[in-house]
PDB file of N, CA and C in Angstrom:
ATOM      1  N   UNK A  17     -14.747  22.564 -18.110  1.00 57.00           N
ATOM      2  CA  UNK A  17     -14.055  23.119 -16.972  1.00 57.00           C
ATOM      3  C   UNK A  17     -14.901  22.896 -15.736  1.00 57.00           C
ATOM      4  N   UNK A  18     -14.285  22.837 -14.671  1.00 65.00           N
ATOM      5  CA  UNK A  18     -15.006  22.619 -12.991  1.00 65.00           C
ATOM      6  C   UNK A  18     -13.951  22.128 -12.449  1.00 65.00           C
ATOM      7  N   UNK A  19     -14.534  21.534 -11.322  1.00 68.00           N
ATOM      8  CA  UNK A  19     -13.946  21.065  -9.935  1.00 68.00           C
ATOM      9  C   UNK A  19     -14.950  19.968  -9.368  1.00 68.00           C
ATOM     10  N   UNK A  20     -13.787  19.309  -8.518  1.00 66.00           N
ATOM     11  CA  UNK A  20     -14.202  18.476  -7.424  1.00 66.00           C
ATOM     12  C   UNK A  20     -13.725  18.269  -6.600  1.00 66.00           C
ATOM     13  N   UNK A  21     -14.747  18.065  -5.831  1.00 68.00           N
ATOM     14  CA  UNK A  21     -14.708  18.376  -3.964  1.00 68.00           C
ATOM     15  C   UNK A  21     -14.948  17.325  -3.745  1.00 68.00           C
ATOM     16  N   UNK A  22     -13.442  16.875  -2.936  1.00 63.00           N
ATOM     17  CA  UNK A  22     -13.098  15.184  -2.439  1.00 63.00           C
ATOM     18  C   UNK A  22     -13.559  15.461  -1.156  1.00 63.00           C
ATOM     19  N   UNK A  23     -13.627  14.519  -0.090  1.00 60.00           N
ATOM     20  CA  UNK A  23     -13.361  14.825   1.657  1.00 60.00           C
ATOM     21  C   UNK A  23     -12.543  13.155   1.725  1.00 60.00           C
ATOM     22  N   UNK A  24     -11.792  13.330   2.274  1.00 54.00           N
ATOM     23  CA  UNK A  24     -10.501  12.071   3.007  1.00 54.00           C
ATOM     24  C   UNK A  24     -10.825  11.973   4.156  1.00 54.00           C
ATOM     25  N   UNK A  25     -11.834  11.272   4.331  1.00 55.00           N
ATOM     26  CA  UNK A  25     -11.434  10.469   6.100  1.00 55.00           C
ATOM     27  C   UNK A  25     -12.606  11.749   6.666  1.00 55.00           C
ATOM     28  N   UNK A  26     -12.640  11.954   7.935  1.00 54.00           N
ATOM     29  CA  UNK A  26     -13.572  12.503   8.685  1.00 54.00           C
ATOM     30  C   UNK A  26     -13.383  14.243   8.640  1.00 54.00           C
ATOM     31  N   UNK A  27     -12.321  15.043   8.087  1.00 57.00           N
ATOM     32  CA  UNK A  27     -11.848  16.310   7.450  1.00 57.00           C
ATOM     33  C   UNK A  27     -12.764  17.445   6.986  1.00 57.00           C
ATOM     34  N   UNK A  28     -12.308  18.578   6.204  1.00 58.00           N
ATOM     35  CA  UNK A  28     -13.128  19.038   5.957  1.00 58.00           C
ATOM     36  C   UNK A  28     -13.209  18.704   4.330  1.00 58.00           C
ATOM     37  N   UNK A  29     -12.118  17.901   3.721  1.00 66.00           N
ATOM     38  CA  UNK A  29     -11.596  18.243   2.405  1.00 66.00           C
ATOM     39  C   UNK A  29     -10.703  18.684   1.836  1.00 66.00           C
ATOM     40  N   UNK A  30     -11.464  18.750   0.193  1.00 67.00           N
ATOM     41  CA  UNK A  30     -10.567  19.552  -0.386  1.00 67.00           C
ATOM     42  C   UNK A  30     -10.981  19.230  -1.725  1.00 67.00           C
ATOM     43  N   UNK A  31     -10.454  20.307  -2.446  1.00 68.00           N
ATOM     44  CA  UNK A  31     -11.076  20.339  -4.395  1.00 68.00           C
ATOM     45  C   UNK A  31      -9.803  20.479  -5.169  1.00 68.00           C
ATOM     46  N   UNK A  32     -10.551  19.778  -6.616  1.00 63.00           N
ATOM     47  CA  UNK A  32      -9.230  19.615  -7.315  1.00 63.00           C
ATOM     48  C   UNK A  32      -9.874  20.485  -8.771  1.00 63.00           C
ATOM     49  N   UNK A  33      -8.984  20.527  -9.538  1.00 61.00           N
ATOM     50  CA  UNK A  33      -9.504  20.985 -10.988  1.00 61.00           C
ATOM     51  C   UNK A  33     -10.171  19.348 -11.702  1.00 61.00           C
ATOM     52  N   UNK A  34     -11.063  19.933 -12.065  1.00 57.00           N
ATOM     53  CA  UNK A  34     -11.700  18.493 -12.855  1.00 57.00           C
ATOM     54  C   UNK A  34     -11.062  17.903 -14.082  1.00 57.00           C
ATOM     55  N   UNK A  35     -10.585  18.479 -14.612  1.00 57.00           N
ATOM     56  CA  UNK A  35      -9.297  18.094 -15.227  1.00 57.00           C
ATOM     57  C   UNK A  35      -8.257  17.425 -15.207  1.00 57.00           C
ATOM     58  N   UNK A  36      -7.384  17.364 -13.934  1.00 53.00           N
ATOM     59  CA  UNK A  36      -6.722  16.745 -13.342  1.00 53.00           C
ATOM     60  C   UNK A  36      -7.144  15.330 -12.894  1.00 53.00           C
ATOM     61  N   UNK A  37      -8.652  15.307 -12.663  1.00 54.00           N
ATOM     62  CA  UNK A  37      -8.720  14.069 -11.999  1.00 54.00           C
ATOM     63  C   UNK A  37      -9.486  13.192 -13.886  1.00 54.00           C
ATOM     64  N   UNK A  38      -9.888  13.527 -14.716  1.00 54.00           N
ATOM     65  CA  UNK A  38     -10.005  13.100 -15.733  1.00 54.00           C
ATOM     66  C   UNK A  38      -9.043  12.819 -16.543  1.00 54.00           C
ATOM     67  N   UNK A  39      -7.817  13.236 -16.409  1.00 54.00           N
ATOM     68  CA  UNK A  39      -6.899  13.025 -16.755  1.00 54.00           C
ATOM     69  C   UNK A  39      -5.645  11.941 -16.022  1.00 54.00           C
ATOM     70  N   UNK A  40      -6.074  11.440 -15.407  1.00 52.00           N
ATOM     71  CA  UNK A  40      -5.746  10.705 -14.369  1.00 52.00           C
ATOM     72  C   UNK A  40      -4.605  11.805 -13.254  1.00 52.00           C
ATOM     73  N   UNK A  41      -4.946  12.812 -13.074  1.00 48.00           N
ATOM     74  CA  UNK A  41      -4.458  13.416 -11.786  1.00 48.00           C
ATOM     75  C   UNK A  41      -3.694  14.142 -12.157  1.00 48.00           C
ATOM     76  N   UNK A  42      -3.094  14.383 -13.528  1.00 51.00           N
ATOM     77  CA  UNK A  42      -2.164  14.985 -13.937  1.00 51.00           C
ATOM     78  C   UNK A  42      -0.586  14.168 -13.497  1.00 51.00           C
ATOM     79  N   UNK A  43      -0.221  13.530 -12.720  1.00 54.00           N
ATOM     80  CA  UNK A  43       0.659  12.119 -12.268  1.00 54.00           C
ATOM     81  C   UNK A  43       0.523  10.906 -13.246  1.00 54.00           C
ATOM     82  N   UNK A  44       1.484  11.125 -14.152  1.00 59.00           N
ATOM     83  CA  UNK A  44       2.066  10.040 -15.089  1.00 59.00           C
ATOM     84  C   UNK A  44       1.270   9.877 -16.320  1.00 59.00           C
ATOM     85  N   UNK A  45       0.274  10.729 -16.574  1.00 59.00           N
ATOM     86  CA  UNK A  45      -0.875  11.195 -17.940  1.00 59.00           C
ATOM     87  C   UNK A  45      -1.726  10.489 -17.689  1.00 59.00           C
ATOM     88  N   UNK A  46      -2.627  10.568 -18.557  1.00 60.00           N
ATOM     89  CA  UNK A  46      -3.404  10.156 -19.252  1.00 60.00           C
ATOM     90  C   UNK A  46      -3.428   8.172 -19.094  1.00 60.00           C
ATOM     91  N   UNK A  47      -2.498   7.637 -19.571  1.00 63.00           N
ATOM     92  CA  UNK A  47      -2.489   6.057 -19.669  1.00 63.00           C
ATOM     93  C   UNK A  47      -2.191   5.705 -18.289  1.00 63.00           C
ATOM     94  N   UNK A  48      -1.694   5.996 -17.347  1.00 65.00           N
ATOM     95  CA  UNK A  48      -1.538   6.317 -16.182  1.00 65.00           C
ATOM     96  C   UNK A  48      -2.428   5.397 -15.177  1.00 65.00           C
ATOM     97  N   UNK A  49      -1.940   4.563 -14.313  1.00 67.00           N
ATOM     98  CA  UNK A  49      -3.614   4.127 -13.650  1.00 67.00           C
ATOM     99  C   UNK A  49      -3.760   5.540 -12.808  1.00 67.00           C
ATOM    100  N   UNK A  50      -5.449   5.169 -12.518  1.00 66.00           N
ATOM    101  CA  UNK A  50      -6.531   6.183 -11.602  1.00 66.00           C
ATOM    102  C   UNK A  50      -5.208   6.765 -10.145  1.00 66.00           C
ATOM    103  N   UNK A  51      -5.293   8.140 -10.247  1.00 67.00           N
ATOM    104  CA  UNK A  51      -4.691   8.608  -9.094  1.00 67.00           C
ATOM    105  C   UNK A  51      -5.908   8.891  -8.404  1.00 67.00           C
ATOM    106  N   UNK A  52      -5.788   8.500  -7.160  1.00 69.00           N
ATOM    107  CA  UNK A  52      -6.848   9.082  -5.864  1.00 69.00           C
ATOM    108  C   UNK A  52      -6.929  10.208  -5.903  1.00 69.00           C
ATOM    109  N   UNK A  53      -7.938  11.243  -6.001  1.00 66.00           N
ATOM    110  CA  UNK A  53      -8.341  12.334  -5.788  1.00 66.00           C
ATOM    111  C   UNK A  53      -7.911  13.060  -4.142  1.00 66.00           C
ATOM    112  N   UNK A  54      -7.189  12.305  -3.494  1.00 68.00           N
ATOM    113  CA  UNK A  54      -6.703  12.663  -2.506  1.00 68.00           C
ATOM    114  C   UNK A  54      -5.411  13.163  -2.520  1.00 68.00           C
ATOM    115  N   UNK A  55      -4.743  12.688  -3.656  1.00 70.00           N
ATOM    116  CA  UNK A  55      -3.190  13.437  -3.746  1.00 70.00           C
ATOM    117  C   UNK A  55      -3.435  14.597  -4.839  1.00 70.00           C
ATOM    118  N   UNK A  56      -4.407  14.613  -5.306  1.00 68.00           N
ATOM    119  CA  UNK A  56      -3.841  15.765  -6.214  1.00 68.00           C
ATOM    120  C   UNK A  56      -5.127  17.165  -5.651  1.00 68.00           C
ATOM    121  N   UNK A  57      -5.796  16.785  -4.541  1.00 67.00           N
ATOM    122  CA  UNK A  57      -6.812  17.891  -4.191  1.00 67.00           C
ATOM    123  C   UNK A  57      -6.118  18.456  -3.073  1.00 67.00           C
ATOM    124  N   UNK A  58      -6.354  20.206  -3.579  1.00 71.00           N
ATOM    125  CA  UNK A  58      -6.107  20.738  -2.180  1.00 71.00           C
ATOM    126  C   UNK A  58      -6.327  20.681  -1.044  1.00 71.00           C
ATOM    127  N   UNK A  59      -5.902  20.952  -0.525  1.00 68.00           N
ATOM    128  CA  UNK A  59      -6.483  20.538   1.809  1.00 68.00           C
ATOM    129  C   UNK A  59      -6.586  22.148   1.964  1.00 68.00           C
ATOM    130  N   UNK A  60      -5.575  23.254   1.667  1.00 76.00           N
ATOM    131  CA  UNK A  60      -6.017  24.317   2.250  1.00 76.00           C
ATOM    132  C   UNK A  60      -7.504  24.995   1.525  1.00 76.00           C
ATOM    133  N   UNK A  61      -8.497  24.160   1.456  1.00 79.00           N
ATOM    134  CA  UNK A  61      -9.918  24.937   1.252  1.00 79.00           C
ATOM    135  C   UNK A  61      -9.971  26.158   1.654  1.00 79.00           C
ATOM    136  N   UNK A  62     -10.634  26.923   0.780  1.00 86.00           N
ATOM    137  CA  UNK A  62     -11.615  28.085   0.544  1.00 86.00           C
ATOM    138  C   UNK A  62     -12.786  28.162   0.193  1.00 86.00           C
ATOM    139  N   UNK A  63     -13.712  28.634   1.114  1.00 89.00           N
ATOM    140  CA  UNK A  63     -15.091  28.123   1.081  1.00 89.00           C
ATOM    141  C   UNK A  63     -16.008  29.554   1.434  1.00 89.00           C
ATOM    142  N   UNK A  64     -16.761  29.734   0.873  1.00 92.00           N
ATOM    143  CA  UNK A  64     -18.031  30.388   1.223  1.00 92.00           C
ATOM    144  C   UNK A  64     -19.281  29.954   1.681  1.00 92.00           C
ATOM    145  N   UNK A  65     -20.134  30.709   1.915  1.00 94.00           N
ATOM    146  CA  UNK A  65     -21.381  30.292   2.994  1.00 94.00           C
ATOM    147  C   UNK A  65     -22.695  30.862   2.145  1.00 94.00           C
ATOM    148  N   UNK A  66     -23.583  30.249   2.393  1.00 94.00           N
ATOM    149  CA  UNK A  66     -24.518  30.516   1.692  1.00 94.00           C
ATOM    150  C   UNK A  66     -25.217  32.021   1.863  1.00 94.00           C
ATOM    151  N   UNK A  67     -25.438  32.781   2.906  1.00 92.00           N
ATOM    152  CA  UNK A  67     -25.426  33.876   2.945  1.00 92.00           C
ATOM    153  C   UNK A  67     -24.140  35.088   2.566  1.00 92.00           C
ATOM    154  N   UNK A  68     -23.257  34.588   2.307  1.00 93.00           N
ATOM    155  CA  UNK A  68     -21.972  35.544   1.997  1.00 93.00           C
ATOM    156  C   UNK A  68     -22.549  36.028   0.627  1.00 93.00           C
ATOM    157  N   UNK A  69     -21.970  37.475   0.541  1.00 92.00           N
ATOM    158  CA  UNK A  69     -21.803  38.549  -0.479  1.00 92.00           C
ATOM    159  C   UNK A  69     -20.885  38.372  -1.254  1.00 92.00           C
ATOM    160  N   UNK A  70     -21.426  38.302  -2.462  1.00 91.00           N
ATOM    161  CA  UNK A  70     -21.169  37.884  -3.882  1.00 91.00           C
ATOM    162  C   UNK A  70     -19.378  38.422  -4.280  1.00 91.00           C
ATOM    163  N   UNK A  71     -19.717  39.647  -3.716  1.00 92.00           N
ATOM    164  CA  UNK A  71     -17.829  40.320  -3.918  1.00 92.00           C
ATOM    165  C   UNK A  71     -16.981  39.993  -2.788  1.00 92.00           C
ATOM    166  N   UNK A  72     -17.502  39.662  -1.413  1.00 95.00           N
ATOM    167  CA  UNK A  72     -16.624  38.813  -0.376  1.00 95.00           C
ATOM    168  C   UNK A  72     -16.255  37.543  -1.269  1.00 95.00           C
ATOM    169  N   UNK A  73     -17.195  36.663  -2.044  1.00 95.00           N
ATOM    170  CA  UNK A  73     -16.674  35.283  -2.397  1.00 95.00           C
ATOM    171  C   UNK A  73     -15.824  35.737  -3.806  1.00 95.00           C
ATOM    172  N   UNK A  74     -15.927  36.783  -4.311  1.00 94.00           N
ATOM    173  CA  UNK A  74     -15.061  37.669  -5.324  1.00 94.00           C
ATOM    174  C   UNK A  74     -13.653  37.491  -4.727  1.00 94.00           C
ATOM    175  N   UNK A  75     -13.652  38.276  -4.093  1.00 95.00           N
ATOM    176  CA  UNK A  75     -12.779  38.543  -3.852  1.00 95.00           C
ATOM    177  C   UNK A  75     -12.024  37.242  -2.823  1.00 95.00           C
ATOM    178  N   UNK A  76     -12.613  36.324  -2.780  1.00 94.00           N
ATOM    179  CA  UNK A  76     -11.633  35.017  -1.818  1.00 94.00           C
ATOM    180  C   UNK A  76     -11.152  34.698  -2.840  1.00 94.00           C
ATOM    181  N   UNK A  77     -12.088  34.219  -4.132  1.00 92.00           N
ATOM    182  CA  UNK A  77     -11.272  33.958  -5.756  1.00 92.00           C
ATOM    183  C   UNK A  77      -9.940  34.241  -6.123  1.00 92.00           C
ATOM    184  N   UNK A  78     -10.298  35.629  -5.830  1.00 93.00           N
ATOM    185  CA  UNK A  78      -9.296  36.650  -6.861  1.00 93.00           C
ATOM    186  C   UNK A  78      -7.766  36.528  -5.640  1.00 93.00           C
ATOM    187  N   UNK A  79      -7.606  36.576  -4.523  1.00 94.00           N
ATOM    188  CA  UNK A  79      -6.906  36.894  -3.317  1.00 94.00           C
ATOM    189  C   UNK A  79      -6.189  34.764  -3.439  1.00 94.00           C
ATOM    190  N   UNK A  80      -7.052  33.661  -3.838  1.00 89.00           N
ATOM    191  CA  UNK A  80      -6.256  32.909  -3.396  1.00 89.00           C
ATOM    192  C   UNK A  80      -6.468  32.306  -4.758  1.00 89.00           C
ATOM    193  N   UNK A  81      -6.683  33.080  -6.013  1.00 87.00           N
ATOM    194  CA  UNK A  81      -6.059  32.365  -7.252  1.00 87.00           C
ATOM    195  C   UNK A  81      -6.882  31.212  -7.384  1.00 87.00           C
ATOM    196  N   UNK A  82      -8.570  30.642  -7.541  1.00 85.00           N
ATOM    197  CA  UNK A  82      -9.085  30.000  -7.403  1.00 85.00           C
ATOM    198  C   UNK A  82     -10.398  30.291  -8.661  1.00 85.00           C
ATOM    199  N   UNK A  83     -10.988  29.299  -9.287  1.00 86.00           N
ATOM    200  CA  UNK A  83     -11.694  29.366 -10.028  1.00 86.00           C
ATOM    201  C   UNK A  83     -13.277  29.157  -9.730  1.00 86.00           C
ATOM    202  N   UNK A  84     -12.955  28.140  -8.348  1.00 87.00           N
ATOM    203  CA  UNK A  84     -14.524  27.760  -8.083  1.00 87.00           C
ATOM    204  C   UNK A  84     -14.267  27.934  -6.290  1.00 87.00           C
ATOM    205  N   UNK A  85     -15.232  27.875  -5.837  1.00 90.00           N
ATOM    206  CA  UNK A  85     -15.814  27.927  -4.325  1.00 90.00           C
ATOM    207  C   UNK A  85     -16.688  26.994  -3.718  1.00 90.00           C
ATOM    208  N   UNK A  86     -16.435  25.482  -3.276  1.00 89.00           N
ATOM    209  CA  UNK A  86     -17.365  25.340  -2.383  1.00 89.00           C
ATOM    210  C   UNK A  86     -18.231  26.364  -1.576  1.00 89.00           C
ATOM    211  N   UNK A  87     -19.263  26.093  -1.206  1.00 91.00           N
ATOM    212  CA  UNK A  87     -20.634  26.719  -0.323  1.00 91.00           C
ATOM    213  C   UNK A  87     -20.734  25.676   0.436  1.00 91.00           C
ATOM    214  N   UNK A  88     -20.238  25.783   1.768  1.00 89.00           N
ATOM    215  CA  UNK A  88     -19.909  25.107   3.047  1.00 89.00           C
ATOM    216  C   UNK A  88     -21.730  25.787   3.749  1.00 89.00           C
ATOM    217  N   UNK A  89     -21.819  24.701   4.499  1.00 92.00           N
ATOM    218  CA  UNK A  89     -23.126  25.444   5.353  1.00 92.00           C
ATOM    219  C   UNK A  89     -23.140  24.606   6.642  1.00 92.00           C
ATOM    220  N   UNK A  90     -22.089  25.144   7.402  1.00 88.00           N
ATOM    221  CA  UNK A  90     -21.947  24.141   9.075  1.00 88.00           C
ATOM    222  C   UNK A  90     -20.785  23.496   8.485  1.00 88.00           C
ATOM    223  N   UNK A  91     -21.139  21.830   8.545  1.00 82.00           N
ATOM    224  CA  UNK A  91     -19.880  21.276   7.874  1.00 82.00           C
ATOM    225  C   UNK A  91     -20.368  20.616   6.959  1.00 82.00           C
ATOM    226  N   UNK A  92     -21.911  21.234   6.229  1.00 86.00           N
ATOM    227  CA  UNK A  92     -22.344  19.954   5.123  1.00 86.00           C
ATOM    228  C   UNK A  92     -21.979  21.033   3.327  1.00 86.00           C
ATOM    229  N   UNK A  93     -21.183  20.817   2.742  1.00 84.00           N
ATOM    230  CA  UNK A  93     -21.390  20.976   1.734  1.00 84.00           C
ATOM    231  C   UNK A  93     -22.356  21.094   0.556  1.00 84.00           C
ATOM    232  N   UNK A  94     -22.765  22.362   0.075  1.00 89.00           N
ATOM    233  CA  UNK A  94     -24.706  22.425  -0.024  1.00 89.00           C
ATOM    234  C   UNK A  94     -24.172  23.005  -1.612  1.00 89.00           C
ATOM    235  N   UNK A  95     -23.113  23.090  -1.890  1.00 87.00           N
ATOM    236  CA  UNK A  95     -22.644  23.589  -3.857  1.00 87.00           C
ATOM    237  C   UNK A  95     -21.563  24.117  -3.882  1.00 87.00           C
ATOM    238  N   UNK A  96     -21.283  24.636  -5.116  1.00 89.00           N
ATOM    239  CA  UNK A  96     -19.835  24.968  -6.099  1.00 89.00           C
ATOM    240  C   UNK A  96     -19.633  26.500  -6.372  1.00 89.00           C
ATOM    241  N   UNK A  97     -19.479  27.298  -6.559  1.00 91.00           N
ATOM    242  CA  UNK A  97     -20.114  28.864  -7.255  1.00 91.00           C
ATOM    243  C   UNK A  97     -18.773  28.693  -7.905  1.00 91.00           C
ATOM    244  N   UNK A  98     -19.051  28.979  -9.207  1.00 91.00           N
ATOM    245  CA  UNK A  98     -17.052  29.584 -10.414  1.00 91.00           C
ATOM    246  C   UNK A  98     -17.079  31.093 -10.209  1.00 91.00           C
ATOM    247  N   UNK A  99     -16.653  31.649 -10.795  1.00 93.00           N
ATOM    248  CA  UNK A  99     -16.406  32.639 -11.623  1.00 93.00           C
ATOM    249  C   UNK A  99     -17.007  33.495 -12.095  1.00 93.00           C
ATOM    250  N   UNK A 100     -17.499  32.213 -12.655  1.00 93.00           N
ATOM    251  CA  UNK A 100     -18.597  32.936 -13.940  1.00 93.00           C
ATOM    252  C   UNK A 100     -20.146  33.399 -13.236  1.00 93.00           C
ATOM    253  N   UNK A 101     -20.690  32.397 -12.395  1.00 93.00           N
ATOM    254  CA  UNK A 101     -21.591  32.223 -11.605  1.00 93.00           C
ATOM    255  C   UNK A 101     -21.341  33.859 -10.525  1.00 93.00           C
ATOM    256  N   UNK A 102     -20.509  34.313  -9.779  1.00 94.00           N
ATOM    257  CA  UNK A 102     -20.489  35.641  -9.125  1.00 94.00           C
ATOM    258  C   UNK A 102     -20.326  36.719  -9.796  1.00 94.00           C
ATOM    259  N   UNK A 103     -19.836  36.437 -11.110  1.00 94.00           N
ATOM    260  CA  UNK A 103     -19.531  37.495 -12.247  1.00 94.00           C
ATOM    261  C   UNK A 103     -21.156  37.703 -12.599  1.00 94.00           C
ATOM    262  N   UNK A 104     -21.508  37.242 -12.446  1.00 95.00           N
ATOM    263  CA  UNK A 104     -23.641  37.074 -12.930  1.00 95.00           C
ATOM    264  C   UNK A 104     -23.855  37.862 -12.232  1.00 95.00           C
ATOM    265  N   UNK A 105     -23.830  37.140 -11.160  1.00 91.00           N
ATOM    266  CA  UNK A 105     -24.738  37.950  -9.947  1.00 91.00           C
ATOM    267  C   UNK A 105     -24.243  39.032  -9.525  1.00 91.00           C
ATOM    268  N   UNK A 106     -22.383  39.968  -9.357  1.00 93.00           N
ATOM    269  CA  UNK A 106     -22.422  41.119  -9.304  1.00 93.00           C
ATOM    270  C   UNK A 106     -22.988  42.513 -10.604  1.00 93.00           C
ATOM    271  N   UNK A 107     -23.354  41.394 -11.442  1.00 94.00           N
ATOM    272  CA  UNK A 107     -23.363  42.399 -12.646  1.00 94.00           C
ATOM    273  C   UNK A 107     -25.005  42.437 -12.066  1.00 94.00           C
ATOM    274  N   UNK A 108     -25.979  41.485 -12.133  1.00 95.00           N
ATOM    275  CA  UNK A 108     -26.801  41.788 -11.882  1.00 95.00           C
ATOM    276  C   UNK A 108     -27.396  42.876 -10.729  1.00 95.00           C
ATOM    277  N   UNK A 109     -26.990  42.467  -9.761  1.00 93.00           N
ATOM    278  CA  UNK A 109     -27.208  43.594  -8.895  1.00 93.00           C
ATOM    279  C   UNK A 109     -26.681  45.273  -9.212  1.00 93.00           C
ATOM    280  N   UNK A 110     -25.771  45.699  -9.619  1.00 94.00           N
ATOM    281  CA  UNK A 110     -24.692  47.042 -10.441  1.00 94.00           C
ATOM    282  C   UNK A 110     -25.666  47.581 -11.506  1.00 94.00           C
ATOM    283  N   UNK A 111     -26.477  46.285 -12.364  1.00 96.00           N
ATOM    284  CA  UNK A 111     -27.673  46.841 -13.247  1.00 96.00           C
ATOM    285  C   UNK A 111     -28.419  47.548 -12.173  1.00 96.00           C
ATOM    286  N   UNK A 112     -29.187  46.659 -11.332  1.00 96.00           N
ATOM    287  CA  UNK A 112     -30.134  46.972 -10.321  1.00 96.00           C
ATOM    288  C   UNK A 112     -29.981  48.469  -9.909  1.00 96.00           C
ATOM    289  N   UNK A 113     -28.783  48.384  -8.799  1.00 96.00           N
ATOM    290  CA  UNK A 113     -28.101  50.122  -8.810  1.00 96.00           C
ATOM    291  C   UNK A 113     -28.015  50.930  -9.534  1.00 96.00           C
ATOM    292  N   UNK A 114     -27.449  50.954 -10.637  1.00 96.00           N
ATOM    293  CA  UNK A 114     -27.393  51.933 -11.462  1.00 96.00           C
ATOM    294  C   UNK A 114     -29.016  52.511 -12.131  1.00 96.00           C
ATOM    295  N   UNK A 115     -29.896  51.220 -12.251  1.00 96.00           N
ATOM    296  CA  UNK A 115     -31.600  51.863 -12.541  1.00 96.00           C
ATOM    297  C   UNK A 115     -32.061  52.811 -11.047  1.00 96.00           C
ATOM    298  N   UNK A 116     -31.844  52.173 -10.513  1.00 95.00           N
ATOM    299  CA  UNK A 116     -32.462  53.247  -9.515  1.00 95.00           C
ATOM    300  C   UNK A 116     -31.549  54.731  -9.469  1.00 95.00           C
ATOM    301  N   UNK A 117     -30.099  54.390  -9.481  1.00 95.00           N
ATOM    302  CA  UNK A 117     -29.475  55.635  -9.188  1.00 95.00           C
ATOM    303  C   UNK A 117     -30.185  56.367 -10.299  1.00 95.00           C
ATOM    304  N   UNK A 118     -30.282  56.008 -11.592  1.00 95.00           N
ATOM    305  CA  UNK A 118     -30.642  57.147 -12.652  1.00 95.00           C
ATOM    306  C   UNK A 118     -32.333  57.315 -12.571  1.00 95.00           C
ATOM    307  N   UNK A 119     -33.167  56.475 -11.923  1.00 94.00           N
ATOM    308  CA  UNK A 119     -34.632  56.887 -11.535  1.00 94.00           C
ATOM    309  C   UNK A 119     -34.079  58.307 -11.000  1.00 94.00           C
ATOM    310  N   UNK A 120     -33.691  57.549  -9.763  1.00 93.00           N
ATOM    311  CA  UNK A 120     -33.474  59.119  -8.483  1.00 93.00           C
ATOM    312  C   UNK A 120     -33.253  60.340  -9.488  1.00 93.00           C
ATOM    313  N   UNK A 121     -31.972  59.972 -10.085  1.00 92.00           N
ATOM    314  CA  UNK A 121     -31.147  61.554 -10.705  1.00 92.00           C
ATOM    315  C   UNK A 121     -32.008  62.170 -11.523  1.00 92.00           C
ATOM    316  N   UNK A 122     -33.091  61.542 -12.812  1.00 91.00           N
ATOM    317  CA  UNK A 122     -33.947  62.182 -13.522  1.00 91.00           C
ATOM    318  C   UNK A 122     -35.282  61.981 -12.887  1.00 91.00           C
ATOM    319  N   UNK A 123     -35.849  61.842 -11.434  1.00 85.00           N
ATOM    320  CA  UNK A 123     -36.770  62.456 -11.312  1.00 85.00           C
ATOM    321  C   UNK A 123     -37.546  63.937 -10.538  1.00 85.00           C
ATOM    322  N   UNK A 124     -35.723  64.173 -10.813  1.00 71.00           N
ATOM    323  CA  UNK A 124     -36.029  65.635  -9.985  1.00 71.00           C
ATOM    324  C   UNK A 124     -36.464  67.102 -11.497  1.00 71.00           C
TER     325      UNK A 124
END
């Protein structure tokens, strides 16, 4: 499973399911000649920034039905984040919180 992040011409882009383009685009299967990654990738991008908060890029996911996230930085493309990858990192931090909340509560 993944994605790829085409750019067409001087634009900002756009990403497709990696699937689709291994499959020849999902347009006429498999035996199919090579479809350009330009017809079958989205244009309306959704992108996060390298400083953005893990449940802001959560929640762009969850709000536009998306599995992965370019990490835009200006207009240079700097990585990918899934799913799975912000699902990490909010759990990690919620551990973090919750040790301290229960330091605080049992050291009175």
């Amino acid at each position: 499973r993944g994605a790829v992040v085409g750019r067409a011409g001087a634009g900002r882009g756009g990403i497709s399911r990696a699937r689709a383009v291994w499959r020849g685009g999902g347009v006429g299967g498999p035996a199919a000649p090579p479809t350009p990654l330009a017809q079958v990738m989205t244009r309306e991008l959704v992108f996060t920034e390298p400083g953005e908060a893990g449940e802001k890029a959560m929640a762009k996911i969850t709000r536009h039905r998306c599995r992965h996230l370019p990490v835009v930085d200006g207009e240079r493309l700097v990585g990918v984040v899934s799913i799975g990858d912000l699902l990490k990192e909010i759990s990690d931090e919620q551990t973090v919180e919750i040790r301290f909340l229960k330091e605080y509560m049992y050291s009175r």
